[in-house]
Amino acid sequence: MVLLPQVPQGATSSEPQLYLSKIQREPLLNKLVYFLRSNPKGVSDKTCEQDIVAGELSKETLDNYGTLLSELYLPVFREQGNWGKSDNEHTHQFLQGATRFSNSLTEAANSLHGGIELQKPQQQYVGSIELKAAAFSRAANDEAILQHFNEVLAEWCKQTDALLAESEAGTATPLNDESGPDTELEFWRVRMAKFNSVTEQMKSKECRLVMGVCSTARSKQYKRWKEVDVKITDAANEAKDNVKYLATLEKSLEPMYMGTPHTIQDSLPTLINNIKMMHTIARYYNTSERMTVLFQKVTNQMVRNCKEHVLAPGKLWDQDKLVLLENLTAAVHLNEAYQEQYRLKRDKLQGQPGASPFDFDESKIFHKFDLFTKRCRKLISMFDTIHQFSSLAQYTHLDGLDQMIKNFYNIVDDIKRKPYDLLDFYRTQFDRDFLEFNVNIHDLELSLQAFINVSFEQISSTEHALNLLRQFQAILHRDSLKADLAAKYVVIFQNYGLDLEAVQKLYEKHKHAPPVVRNAPPVAGNIMWARQLLRRIEMPMKRFAENKALMASKDSKRIVRTYNRVAKALIEFETLWTQAWIRSIESAKAGLQSTLIVRHPTTGQLLVNFDKALMQLIRETKHLQRMGIAVPESARQVLAQEEKFKIYFNQLTYALKEHERVLSLVPPVTRSLLRPHLEDVDNKIQPGAVILTWASMNIDGYLHHIHQARSHVTVIRLQRFSLCIYCLMKRGNKWEPKSAYKGW
């Protein structure tokens, strides 16, 4: 329910009244009060406030809402930093949608205020005339009424002529205008609303009275109005038809407002096809002029989207150069794809008989995008150069390079200080500054080339030269510098041929007795020597092999043959030593079957019987595994017992030394008393010299028995010594401690 506190239409009184209205059929002149039932079951006296929603609206409601959205909410949304779980893509889509909704509200408000209000006849004449032919005839005979109505009709003609002239003037698009295709749809919607407003006003009682009286009188103003009315009808139909077909483009135009150059490029086939369909079907919009205007506005929006995409990460000088180059390149590719899709559609229709030509003024359509692309290419060249030379700062350790780095940063700082927008392609001052920048960079390149030549005059080896070349290649990507570095490859390759001959002579000289690294076993040491020689020639050859042009030259074939011959000899050298060692594993493992202890044939001394070949096998296995050589399982099993063998060897050595020490401390006078115990110790030691080998499983028990028997002999020896002292004291013999302890 809506209550309007205003003057009702057709009322004779000018005093405002509060009355019930159907708002769809009556204009809002001041304000309204609305009541909405929120409870579907009905309104109760006790819960009236909860069951009814009431409020007040003014005729500026749409304006107020649009202003609130554009001036308050949108700025807050744009400054919002934390969007929770929403990713950047969804946040961007929301902001774009809110912006478009705000623009739609503004368009709707402008369409309401942009129409014309036809002058109404005075109420004293309207109230006395009925909408009947007889009343029209009587009024036409009244000179005062007829004169007043002719004046009103003349004013209508003047107002509508101005509206028609205004609408026609609004179709032109200036060259530097940056309005997008949405403004074209907005223009025709506003125009349609204005003409519809005139059409709706002509249906009112006042307008019908004026038209009826003037037509009955056949006045000149009526004839003039009939001509204007035809123009209005045609213009309204044109606007309605254009809005109908332009609205079909909204979906395919969305990527230009909400997407990136990549998404726009993907949507181009659909967009061009929809424009072609509109050009074929539309009755009014299929002229060459209007299609050119539409394409111009599409181009404007593409350029604006590319600019926004380039500036999205921040100012140009503050962005990561690789990201900036990628975004600028995307703009260039979009222009190429745009023109390609347009020409594909044009050429396809030219080959179809009877098809309307899809050929418009390309200089107007693509001129702006071509200017922007030209500027982007220059910026790509400039920032690519800056990115390449920026890597020089990482190599300040190269003597003489620091001054060139300072010169480079001076060049960059000079162009940074330019006050204009680099993306403003109408500013030709950048072209002069860009030319000056290239001249300065060219001078810097000449200095770098001289520095490179001096650096390569001081090289000491092929590897050093390649490392230096790799450093320069990492920082120098300019075509002129690349050509100079490519020439250095040939010089280094020739020196590499001399290195190959030196390695070959070195191999032939020492292959029978190679110099071995200290503490390295023989087999591993020989292989390490061969590998070092191979690495000396192999690493540079891998780098040279990456240069296809170098390897295709005639001189390279001789060097490659020398390399293959030397490398083959070194690999065969390693293979021979490895195979010989593998064959010797079983003979070395025979030492595991040797007894733990052996008696010296001359002195009769007991010795630990651990084969040195076995220890050599362990050392070789360990070194070869570290070098990445495949080792047989049998050798790995021996290596796994290395710690155990060392422990057994040390314990056996200690046990035998202790046994000898104890025997040496036994005096001859008491040896007969300890003979049974000494024989017991010998019996405990005997299995290690007869039965037990290094592969036996009970070596730990054997060692335990030896230590136990030796400890028992030591205790018995002390007891016997005490007994001897006691006997000597009983007999009254003089006891001398020194003589008693002698030999113990």
XYZ file of C-alpha atoms in Angstrom:
744
model
C 0.000 0.000 0.000
C 1.357 3.448 -1.004
C 0.093 6.829 0.210
C 1.010 9.961 -1.717
C 0.861 13.386 -0.034
C 0.658 15.383 -3.308
C -1.785 16.879 -5.783
C -3.543 14.009 -7.649
C -3.492 13.978 -11.435
C -6.607 15.684 -12.885
C -7.513 17.323 -9.582
C -9.047 20.812 -9.780
C -7.506 21.884 -6.486
C -3.831 22.780 -6.132
C -3.734 21.733 -2.496
C -1.784 18.484 -1.812
C -3.828 15.561 -0.516
C -2.976 12.234 1.151
C -4.461 9.454 -0.976
C -3.928 5.813 -1.905
C -2.110 5.347 -5.204
C -0.911 2.687 -7.606
C 2.642 3.920 -7.974
C 3.217 2.100 -11.264
C 0.805 4.454 -13.044
C 1.457 7.777 -11.349
C 4.657 9.853 -11.231
C 6.203 10.699 -7.870
C 6.326 14.479 -7.522
C 7.314 14.894 -3.873
C 7.444 11.878 -1.553
C 5.504 8.748 -0.691
C 4.787 6.633 2.367
C 4.759 2.865 1.879
C 3.375 0.051 4.045
C 4.411 -3.582 3.476
C 2.965 -6.569 5.282
C 5.801 -8.792 6.446
C 3.614 -11.414 8.119
C 1.905 -13.640 5.503
C -0.734 -14.717 8.047
C -2.075 -11.214 8.529
C -1.703 -8.161 10.758
C -2.494 -8.399 14.457
C -3.287 -5.470 16.744
C -0.742 -6.628 19.302
C 2.103 -7.238 16.851
C 1.368 -4.488 14.374
C 4.902 -3.098 14.477
C 6.382 -6.514 13.672
C 3.824 -7.380 10.990
C 4.150 -4.141 8.978
C 7.217 -2.495 7.480
C 6.746 1.201 6.794
C 8.914 3.948 5.438
C 9.186 7.107 3.399
C 10.723 7.663 -0.035
C 11.381 10.895 -1.892
C 11.627 11.398 -5.632
C 15.442 11.676 -5.250
C 15.709 8.141 -3.824
C 17.532 6.756 -6.852
C 19.959 9.693 -6.821
C 20.581 9.304 -3.111
C 21.190 5.579 -3.371
C 23.577 6.028 -6.298
C 25.481 8.751 -4.447
C 25.669 6.622 -1.295
C 27.080 3.702 -3.270
C 29.588 5.687 -5.348
C 30.769 8.139 -2.686
C 30.770 5.940 0.425
C 30.658 2.202 -0.151
C 32.828 1.921 -3.267
C 35.745 3.948 -1.795
C 35.571 1.826 1.363
C 35.548 -1.380 -0.691
C 38.554 -0.265 -2.731
C 40.567 0.558 0.402
C 39.646 -2.729 2.056
C 42.840 -4.680 2.611
C 41.657 -7.939 4.180
C 38.946 -9.856 2.324
C 39.139 -13.004 4.423
C 38.975 -16.230 2.454
C 38.117 -14.467 -0.805
C 40.951 -14.712 -3.336
C 42.130 -11.836 -5.525
C 40.122 -12.955 -8.553
C 36.773 -13.043 -6.714
C 37.555 -9.763 -4.943
C 38.324 -8.110 -8.270
C 35.099 -9.444 -9.779
C 33.091 -8.114 -6.822
C 34.637 -4.645 -7.100
C 34.041 -4.595 -10.850
C 30.424 -5.677 -10.354
C 29.828 -3.045 -7.660
C 31.319 -0.373 -9.924
C 29.127 -1.400 -12.829
C 26.034 -1.440 -10.595
C 26.890 2.083 -9.405
C 27.254 3.207 -13.011
C 23.901 1.617 -13.862
C 22.231 3.568 -11.045
C 23.794 6.769 -12.327
C 22.559 5.995 -15.844
C 19.057 5.290 -14.572
C 18.978 8.523 -12.585
C 20.264 10.512 -15.558
C 17.639 8.970 -17.823
C 14.902 10.096 -15.427
C 16.206 13.642 -15.208
C 17.394 13.894 -18.797
C 13.984 13.813 -20.477
C 11.870 16.809 -21.342
C 8.606 17.792 -19.759
C 6.165 19.110 -22.329
C 4.485 22.377 -21.488
C 0.981 21.799 -20.153
C -1.987 23.977 -21.142
C -3.544 26.184 -18.541
C -6.018 24.451 -16.230
C -8.826 26.919 -17.037
C -8.936 25.662 -20.617
C -8.474 22.002 -19.872
C -11.128 21.629 -17.220
C -13.978 22.828 -19.444
C -13.266 20.579 -22.469
C -14.227 16.933 -22.699
C -12.443 14.295 -24.765
C -15.146 14.281 -27.428
C -15.274 15.424 -31.060
C -18.091 17.910 -30.387
C -16.122 19.498 -27.546
C -13.085 19.719 -29.840
C -15.178 21.543 -32.483
C -16.516 24.061 -29.946
C -13.026 24.703 -28.575
C -11.612 25.117 -32.095
C -14.104 27.901 -32.736
C -12.945 29.691 -29.570
C -10.048 31.920 -30.670
C -8.585 32.249 -27.177
C -8.473 28.495 -26.613
C -7.163 27.782 -30.107
C -4.455 30.429 -29.836
C -3.354 29.106 -26.446
C -3.285 25.501 -27.674
C -1.298 26.506 -30.804
C 1.227 28.254 -28.595
C 1.521 25.090 -26.454
C 1.900 22.945 -29.581
C 4.550 25.293 -30.981
C 6.475 24.967 -27.735
C 6.227 21.170 -28.016
C 7.692 21.309 -31.504
C 10.509 23.521 -30.257
C 11.242 21.183 -27.327
C 11.211 17.995 -29.408
C 13.317 19.574 -32.177
C 15.927 20.421 -29.545
C 15.747 16.872 -28.235
C 16.245 15.429 -31.713
C 19.162 17.770 -32.402
C 20.744 16.917 -29.029
C 20.420 13.183 -29.652
C 21.944 13.395 -33.110
C 24.891 15.425 -31.790
C 25.567 12.837 -29.106
C 26.394 10.044 -31.570
C 29.840 11.385 -32.565
C 32.889 10.024 -30.746
C 36.024 12.259 -30.608
C 39.347 10.604 -31.432
C 40.803 11.126 -27.957
C 37.628 10.053 -26.206
C 38.182 7.059 -23.910
C 34.548 6.028 -23.553
C 33.948 2.293 -23.751
C 31.220 0.288 -25.483
C 29.025 0.507 -22.396
C 28.594 4.237 -23.055
C 27.115 3.401 -26.446
C 24.437 1.268 -24.824
C 23.933 3.928 -22.156
C 23.491 6.607 -24.841
C 20.778 4.680 -26.648
C 19.029 3.727 -23.417
C 18.893 7.355 -22.312
C 17.697 8.389 -25.756
C 15.022 5.702 -25.710
C 13.899 6.847 -22.255
C 13.634 10.459 -23.434
C 11.511 9.619 -26.459
C 9.410 7.205 -24.427
C 8.841 10.025 -21.947
C 7.523 12.221 -24.758
C 5.359 9.369 -26.023
C 3.922 8.706 -22.558
C 3.165 12.414 -22.006
C 1.285 12.524 -25.279
C -1.135 9.965 -23.833
C -2.175 12.283 -20.990
C -5.548 14.094 -21.034
C -4.008 17.541 -21.458
C -1.946 16.507 -24.505
C -4.849 14.676 -26.070
C -7.026 17.794 -25.679
C -4.392 19.995 -27.322
C -3.949 17.567 -30.201
C -7.716 17.094 -30.642
C -8.506 20.817 -30.764
C -5.568 21.684 -33.080
C -6.307 18.797 -35.434
C -9.968 19.822 -35.652
C -8.934 23.378 -36.441
C -6.287 22.103 -38.935
C -3.817 24.673 -37.682
C -0.303 25.162 -39.071
C 1.247 24.127 -35.784
C -0.569 20.815 -35.974
C 0.866 20.093 -39.414
C 4.297 20.982 -38.116
C 3.764 18.689 -35.151
C 2.805 15.805 -37.397
C 6.184 16.077 -39.095
C 7.935 16.224 -35.735
C 5.858 13.316 -34.460
C 7.062 11.141 -37.340
C 10.648 12.005 -36.476
C 10.026 11.198 -32.817
C 8.470 7.863 -33.700
C 11.382 6.964 -35.976
C 13.923 8.066 -33.368
C 12.162 6.106 -30.622
C 12.008 2.986 -32.791
C 15.678 3.417 -33.698
C 16.689 3.806 -30.058
C 14.606 0.809 -29.020
C 16.035 -1.364 -31.793
C 19.602 -0.311 -31.039
C 19.181 -0.985 -27.322
C 17.774 -4.408 -28.167
C 20.812 -5.468 -30.186
C 23.472 -3.669 -28.143
C 22.185 -5.449 -25.050
C 23.116 -8.770 -26.674
C 26.774 -7.688 -26.537
C 26.830 -7.133 -22.756
C 27.822 -10.716 -21.937
C 30.693 -10.806 -24.406
C 31.854 -7.353 -23.278
C 32.127 -8.335 -19.612
C 35.793 -9.498 -19.844
C 36.779 -5.982 -20.940
C 35.511 -4.574 -17.662
C 36.089 -7.480 -15.279
C 38.898 -9.498 -16.888
C 42.498 -9.223 -17.994
C 44.052 -8.985 -21.465
C 44.337 -12.784 -21.477
C 40.610 -13.309 -20.804
C 39.715 -10.598 -23.335
C 41.828 -12.379 -25.940
C 39.952 -15.612 -25.253
C 36.578 -13.862 -25.683
C 37.456 -12.060 -28.939
C 35.995 -14.683 -31.338
C 32.634 -14.552 -29.554
C 32.628 -10.745 -29.443
C 33.465 -10.319 -33.137
C 30.850 -12.901 -34.090
C 28.154 -11.132 -32.008
C 29.016 -7.759 -33.570
C 28.825 -9.351 -37.007
C 25.384 -10.801 -36.209
C 24.169 -7.397 -35.006
C 25.499 -5.786 -38.170
C 23.595 -8.326 -40.249
C 20.242 -8.222 -38.395
C 19.899 -4.715 -36.917
C 17.770 -2.306 -38.949
C 19.327 0.955 -37.800
C 22.730 0.145 -36.346
C 24.198 -1.604 -39.388
C 25.639 1.542 -40.939
C 29.376 1.808 -41.446
C 29.598 4.964 -39.305
C 27.916 3.440 -36.275
C 29.787 0.151 -36.489
C 33.047 2.093 -36.685
C 32.046 4.063 -33.580
C 31.258 0.818 -31.757
C 34.627 -0.702 -32.684
C 36.372 2.506 -31.629
C 34.776 2.268 -28.207
C 35.702 -1.417 -27.949
C 39.281 -0.394 -28.721
C 39.130 2.338 -26.077
C 38.060 -0.141 -23.423
C 40.766 -2.634 -24.437
C 43.423 0.063 -24.100
C 42.037 1.120 -20.711
C 41.957 -2.493 -19.492
C 45.561 -3.021 -20.619
C 46.654 0.119 -18.776
C 44.901 -0.979 -15.601
C 46.425 -4.445 -15.910
C 49.919 -2.999 -16.348
C 49.502 -0.623 -13.383
C 47.757 -3.145 -11.120
C 50.965 -4.239 -9.283
C 51.932 -0.571 -8.716
C 53.914 2.143 -10.421
C 56.008 1.033 -13.383
C 59.357 1.732 -11.717
C 58.333 -0.032 -8.500
C 57.189 -3.284 -10.125
C 59.123 -6.472 -10.612
C 60.552 -6.110 -14.086
C 59.634 -9.636 -15.220
C 55.983 -9.119 -14.186
C 55.920 -5.734 -15.910
C 57.362 -7.161 -19.112
C 54.809 -9.964 -19.061
C 51.891 -7.519 -18.678
C 53.178 -5.228 -21.427
C 53.637 -8.211 -23.725
C 50.058 -9.322 -22.987
C 48.815 -5.919 -24.223
C 50.782 -6.292 -27.463
C 49.429 -9.794 -28.016
C 45.863 -8.597 -27.388
C 46.149 -5.982 -30.145
C 47.520 -8.578 -32.544
C 44.733 -11.038 -31.707
C 42.082 -8.287 -31.956
C 43.110 -7.279 -35.464
C 43.575 -10.902 -36.514
C 40.044 -11.872 -35.433
C 38.566 -8.808 -37.147
C 40.324 -9.540 -40.453
C 39.469 -13.238 -40.299
C 35.775 -12.370 -40.029
C 36.079 -9.709 -42.756
C 37.837 -12.049 -45.196
C 35.400 -14.872 -44.455
C 32.362 -12.710 -45.271
C 34.002 -11.366 -48.429
C 34.116 -14.900 -49.781
C 30.411 -15.511 -49.145
C 28.084 -14.335 -51.950
C 25.225 -12.148 -50.781
C 26.741 -11.445 -47.371
C 26.824 -7.834 -46.213
C 30.403 -6.529 -46.222
C 32.070 -6.446 -42.836
C 34.657 -3.845 -43.782
C 35.019 -0.605 -41.835
C 37.583 2.164 -41.416
C 40.481 0.278 -39.824
C 42.551 3.436 -39.388
C 39.914 4.740 -36.986
C 39.279 1.413 -35.302
C 42.860 0.335 -34.569
C 44.698 3.668 -34.587
C 44.607 4.158 -30.824
C 45.524 0.569 -30.011
C 48.398 0.714 -32.502
C 49.743 3.845 -30.802
C 49.453 2.187 -27.400
C 51.096 -0.998 -28.674
C 53.932 1.001 -30.186
C 54.510 2.615 -26.795
C 54.338 -0.796 -25.087
C 56.991 -2.201 -27.423
C 59.304 0.666 -26.598
C 58.681 0.168 -22.890
C 59.345 -3.552 -23.279
C 62.656 -2.782 -24.955
C 63.593 -0.251 -22.282
C 62.625 -2.296 -19.230
C 64.088 -5.460 -20.727
C 67.394 -3.622 -21.116
C 67.133 -2.352 -17.546
C 66.400 -5.858 -16.279
C 69.355 -7.314 -18.183
C 71.830 -4.695 -17.012
C 70.482 -4.783 -13.429
C 72.078 -8.197 -13.010
C 75.469 -6.501 -13.377
C 75.175 -5.407 -9.749
C 75.680 -9.034 -8.653
C 79.151 -9.122 -10.226
C 80.876 -6.180 -8.612
C 83.745 -8.540 -7.745
C 84.849 -8.366 -11.388
C 87.536 -5.716 -11.530
C 86.569 -2.734 -13.643
C 82.830 -3.513 -13.768
C 81.780 -1.268 -10.875
C 82.222 1.946 -12.861
C 80.019 0.654 -15.686
C 77.386 -0.296 -13.129
C 77.389 3.278 -11.821
C 77.044 4.614 -15.371
C 74.084 2.313 -15.989
C 72.248 3.470 -12.867
C 72.863 7.089 -13.847
C 71.168 6.399 -17.190
C 68.176 4.787 -15.442
C 67.877 7.595 -12.870
C 67.866 10.150 -15.669
C 64.825 8.632 -17.386
C 63.138 7.974 -14.041
C 63.061 11.706 -13.375
C 60.866 12.392 -16.422
C 57.602 13.978 -15.182
C 55.164 12.479 -17.700
C 53.190 9.235 -17.707
C 55.080 6.572 -19.648
C 51.807 4.974 -20.804
C 50.464 8.234 -22.247
C 51.103 7.460 -25.910
C 50.022 10.954 -26.999
C 53.110 12.399 -25.280
C 55.806 12.373 -27.964
C 58.455 13.591 -25.532
C 59.028 9.979 -24.514
C 60.126 9.111 -28.053
C 62.988 11.582 -27.819
C 63.939 10.383 -24.341
C 63.780 6.777 -25.485
C 66.144 7.543 -28.355
C 68.561 9.206 -25.945
C 68.305 6.187 -23.617
C 69.248 3.813 -26.444
C 72.224 5.969 -27.397
C 73.516 5.886 -23.817
C 72.983 2.132 -23.618
C 74.884 1.698 -26.879
C 77.855 3.568 -25.411
C 77.647 1.364 -22.340
C 77.640 -1.734 -24.558
C 80.827 -0.565 -26.264
C 82.472 -0.182 -22.863
C 81.344 -3.656 -21.888
C 82.707 -5.155 -25.085
C 86.100 -3.607 -24.377
C 85.939 -4.935 -20.815
C 85.095 -8.438 -22.090
C 88.018 -8.425 -24.503
C 90.441 -7.422 -21.748
C 89.021 -10.080 -19.397
C 89.545 -12.918 -21.877
C 93.116 -11.896 -22.503
C 93.926 -12.926 -18.919
C 92.371 -16.431 -18.885
C 94.492 -19.269 -17.487
C 92.454 -22.355 -18.440
C 89.507 -23.493 -20.478
C 87.362 -23.996 -17.375
C 88.216 -20.516 -16.140
C 87.352 -19.051 -19.542
C 84.017 -20.881 -19.671
C 83.125 -19.766 -16.158
C 83.878 -16.187 -17.105
C 81.862 -16.580 -20.300
C 78.945 -18.036 -18.338
C 78.965 -15.051 -16.001
C 78.867 -12.630 -18.913
C 76.112 -14.609 -20.644
C 74.019 -14.480 -17.499
C 74.088 -10.695 -17.389
C 74.412 -9.685 -21.046
C 71.418 -10.446 -23.282
C 71.720 -7.665 -25.828
C 72.107 -8.873 -29.411
C 75.359 -7.022 -30.004
C 76.907 -8.375 -26.815
C 75.646 -11.877 -27.562
C 77.428 -11.801 -30.918
C 80.669 -10.766 -29.248
C 80.349 -13.513 -26.650
C 79.599 -16.072 -29.381
C 82.898 -15.153 -31.041
C 84.669 -15.832 -27.748
C 83.346 -19.387 -27.851
C 85.430 -20.107 -30.957
C 88.618 -18.816 -29.330
C 88.033 -20.822 -26.159
C 87.252 -23.929 -28.191
C 90.566 -23.669 -30.010
C 92.396 -23.384 -26.673
C 90.418 -26.381 -25.472
C 91.983 -28.433 -28.292
C 95.415 -27.657 -26.821
C 94.179 -28.744 -23.384
C 93.084 -32.071 -24.863
C 96.547 -32.708 -26.246
C 98.113 -31.838 -22.861
C 95.794 -34.284 -21.051
C 96.588 -36.993 -23.587
C 100.338 -36.574 -23.020
C 99.851 -36.575 -19.260
C 97.882 -39.807 -19.440
C 100.461 -41.569 -21.581
C 103.233 -40.509 -19.218
C 101.662 -41.642 -15.921
C 99.219 -44.398 -16.869
C 101.534 -47.147 -15.534
C 102.226 -45.376 -12.225
C 99.691 -42.605 -11.684
C 100.199 -40.085 -8.864
C 97.817 -41.197 -6.115
C 96.140 -39.018 -3.528
C 97.598 -39.391 -0.052
C 95.951 -42.097 2.123
C 94.031 -43.432 -0.875
C 94.242 -47.183 -1.672
C 95.864 -48.102 -5.005
C 92.784 -48.997 -7.058
C 90.677 -46.070 -5.866
C 93.643 -43.715 -6.226
C 94.252 -44.733 -9.852
C 90.578 -44.361 -10.697
C 90.452 -40.951 -9.000
C 93.400 -39.812 -11.115
C 91.719 -40.962 -14.323
C 88.431 -39.369 -13.352
C 90.111 -36.087 -12.587
C 91.617 -36.036 -16.067
C 88.261 -36.976 -17.592
C 86.474 -34.260 -15.621
C 89.028 -31.742 -16.855
C 88.024 -32.376 -20.471
C 84.414 -33.512 -20.030
C 82.885 -30.463 -18.317
C 84.058 -27.991 -20.995
C 82.919 -30.330 -23.798
C 79.380 -30.434 -22.354
C 79.271 -26.651 -22.473
C 80.625 -26.599 -26.015
C 78.087 -29.228 -27.133
C 75.225 -26.848 -26.228
C 76.445 -24.450 -28.919
C 75.084 -26.041 -32.108
C 76.686 -23.491 -34.420
C 80.097 -24.115 -32.887
C 79.826 -27.893 -33.166
C 78.790 -27.616 -36.817
C 82.057 -25.920 -37.848
C 84.814 -27.841 -39.646
C 87.508 -27.260 -37.013
C 85.313 -28.724 -34.308
C 85.369 -32.212 -35.854
C 89.115 -32.603 -35.257
C 88.798 -31.487 -31.642
C 85.809 -33.768 -31.075
C 87.736 -36.757 -32.425
C 90.620 -35.996 -30.060
C 88.194 -35.677 -27.162
C 86.551 -39.020 -27.972
C 89.920 -40.745 -28.162
C 91.177 -39.354 -24.833
C 87.868 -39.885 -23.044
C 87.681 -43.477 -24.298
C 91.204 -44.199 -23.015
C 90.401 -42.757 -19.571
C 87.162 -44.694 -19.294
C 88.862 -47.913 -20.341
C 91.587 -47.222 -17.772
C 88.972 -46.998 -15.039
C 87.164 -50.080 -16.314
C 90.320 -52.184 -16.358
C 91.259 -51.247 -12.798
C 87.694 -51.860 -11.577
C 87.441 -55.288 -13.206
C 90.861 -56.290 -11.914
C 89.857 -55.328 -8.395
C 86.584 -57.267 -8.659
C 88.519 -60.353 -9.696
C 90.801 -59.974 -6.662
C 87.952 -59.841 -4.158
C 87.698 -63.591 -3.664
C 91.441 -63.993 -3.123
C 91.359 -61.168 -0.574
C 88.386 -62.777 1.165
C 90.455 -65.946 1.638
C 91.998 -64.173 4.596
C 88.715 -64.683 6.446
C 89.520 -68.416 6.617
C 92.874 -67.800 8.347
C 93.220 -68.655 12.047
C 93.007 -65.863 14.553
C 96.464 -66.462 15.946
C 99.708 -67.716 14.466
C 103.054 -68.559 16.091
C 106.171 -66.989 14.693
C 108.292 -69.765 13.141
C 111.564 -68.431 14.533
C 110.837 -66.747 17.846
C 107.740 -68.783 18.697
C 105.883 -65.600 19.661
C 102.082 -65.594 19.302
C 100.820 -62.991 16.778
C 97.367 -61.857 15.574
C 96.885 -63.399 12.140
C 94.833 -60.690 10.270
C 95.528 -60.603 6.510
C 96.527 -57.150 5.211
C 94.797 -57.919 1.909
C 91.528 -58.106 3.814
C 92.041 -54.643 5.274
C 92.998 -53.395 1.812
C 89.748 -54.837 0.442
C 87.775 -52.926 3.063
C 89.524 -49.638 2.264
C 89.058 -50.070 -1.478
C 85.383 -50.911 -1.061
C 84.792 -47.853 1.092
C 86.513 -45.463 -1.333
C 84.905 -46.944 -4.443
C 81.445 -46.681 -2.931
C 82.049 -43.018 -2.162
C 83.032 -42.525 -5.793
C 79.746 -44.012 -6.964
C 81.179 -47.213 -8.412
C 79.025 -50.349 -8.203
C 80.618 -52.710 -5.658
C 79.862 -56.472 -5.563
C 77.735 -57.784 -2.731
C 80.579 -59.904 -1.346
C 82.759 -56.810 -0.909
C 79.910 -54.918 0.766
C 79.452 -57.783 3.222
C 83.118 -57.590 4.210
C 82.853 -53.800 4.568
C 79.841 -54.215 6.840
C 82.049 -56.228 9.274
C 84.849 -53.661 9.355
C 84.095 -52.437 12.849
C 83.805 -55.980 14.176
C 87.151 -56.971 12.676
C 88.846 -53.928 14.200
C 87.444 -54.725 17.642
C 88.545 -58.385 17.429
C 92.010 -57.404 16.214
C 92.506 -54.921 19.058
C 91.187 -57.306 21.709
C 93.346 -60.207 20.470
C 96.417 -57.991 20.331
C 95.782 -56.822 23.875
C 95.172 -60.374 25.140
C 98.422 -61.703 23.626
C 100.475 -58.794 24.997
C 98.986 -59.305 28.457
C 99.725 -62.996 28.240
C 103.371 -62.302 27.438
C 103.579 -59.720 30.218
C 102.222 -62.146 32.811
C 104.608 -64.869 31.702
C 107.543 -62.503 31.932
C 106.666 -61.632 35.517
C 106.614 -65.261 36.748
C 109.983 -66.046 38.559
C 111.672 -69.285 37.579
C 111.480 -70.489 41.187
C 107.671 -70.432 41.106
C 107.148 -71.445 37.489
C 106.835 -75.112 38.473
C 104.127 -74.178 40.947
C 102.137 -72.300 38.233
C 102.734 -74.810 35.432
C 99.211 -76.299 35.526
C 97.665 -72.867 35.351
C 99.957 -71.687 32.598
C 99.166 -74.787 30.590
C 95.488 -74.029 31.088
C 96.001 -70.556 29.607
C 97.843 -72.065 26.655
C 94.987 -74.489 26.135
C 92.528 -71.582 26.115
C 94.623 -69.742 23.502
C 95.205 -72.826 21.369
C 91.781 -72.815 19.515
C 92.595 -69.401 18.005
C 95.695 -70.862 16.412
C 94.077 -74.087 15.217
C 90.292 -73.959 14.861
C 88.885 -70.442 15.016
C 89.011 -68.175 11.915
C 87.898 -64.617 11.240
C 84.634 -65.996 9.851
C 83.850 -67.939 13.054
C 80.775 -67.022 15.090
C 82.138 -67.675 18.636
C 85.092 -65.280 18.709
C 83.511 -63.295 21.560
C 83.341 -66.419 23.760
C 86.896 -67.302 22.860
C 88.119 -63.861 23.954
C 86.160 -64.173 27.185
C 87.825 -67.485 28.061
C 91.314 -66.069 27.388
C 90.751 -63.049 29.646
C 89.255 -65.255 32.361
C 92.213 -67.696 32.308
C 94.739 -64.836 32.361
C 93.027 -63.273 35.367
C 93.031 -66.648 37.166
C 96.804 -67.027 36.638
C 97.389 -63.568 38.074
C 95.424 -64.422 41.257
C 97.220 -67.778 41.725
C 100.579 -66.090 41.216
C 99.862 -63.642 44.041
C 98.758 -66.444 46.370
C 101.919 -68.443 45.692
C 104.046 -65.382 46.318
C 102.414 -64.843 49.714
C 103.014 -68.470 50.642
C 106.708 -68.207 49.804
C 107.110 -65.195 52.047
C 105.388 -66.954 54.912
C 107.661 -70.023 54.625
C 110.807 -67.926 54.564
C 109.771 -66.089 57.717
C 109.054 -69.366 59.555
C 112.564 -70.660 58.814
C 114.114 -67.465 60.154
C 115.800 -66.639 56.949
C 116.603 -63.068 56.328
C 114.181 -61.634 53.821
C 115.093 -58.823 51.546
C 112.110 -57.203 49.855
C 114.181 -56.098 46.901
C 115.391 -59.613 46.172
C 111.937 -61.019 46.833
C 110.222 -58.744 44.318
C 112.935 -59.087 41.736
C 111.449 -60.324 38.507
C 107.820 -59.922 39.644
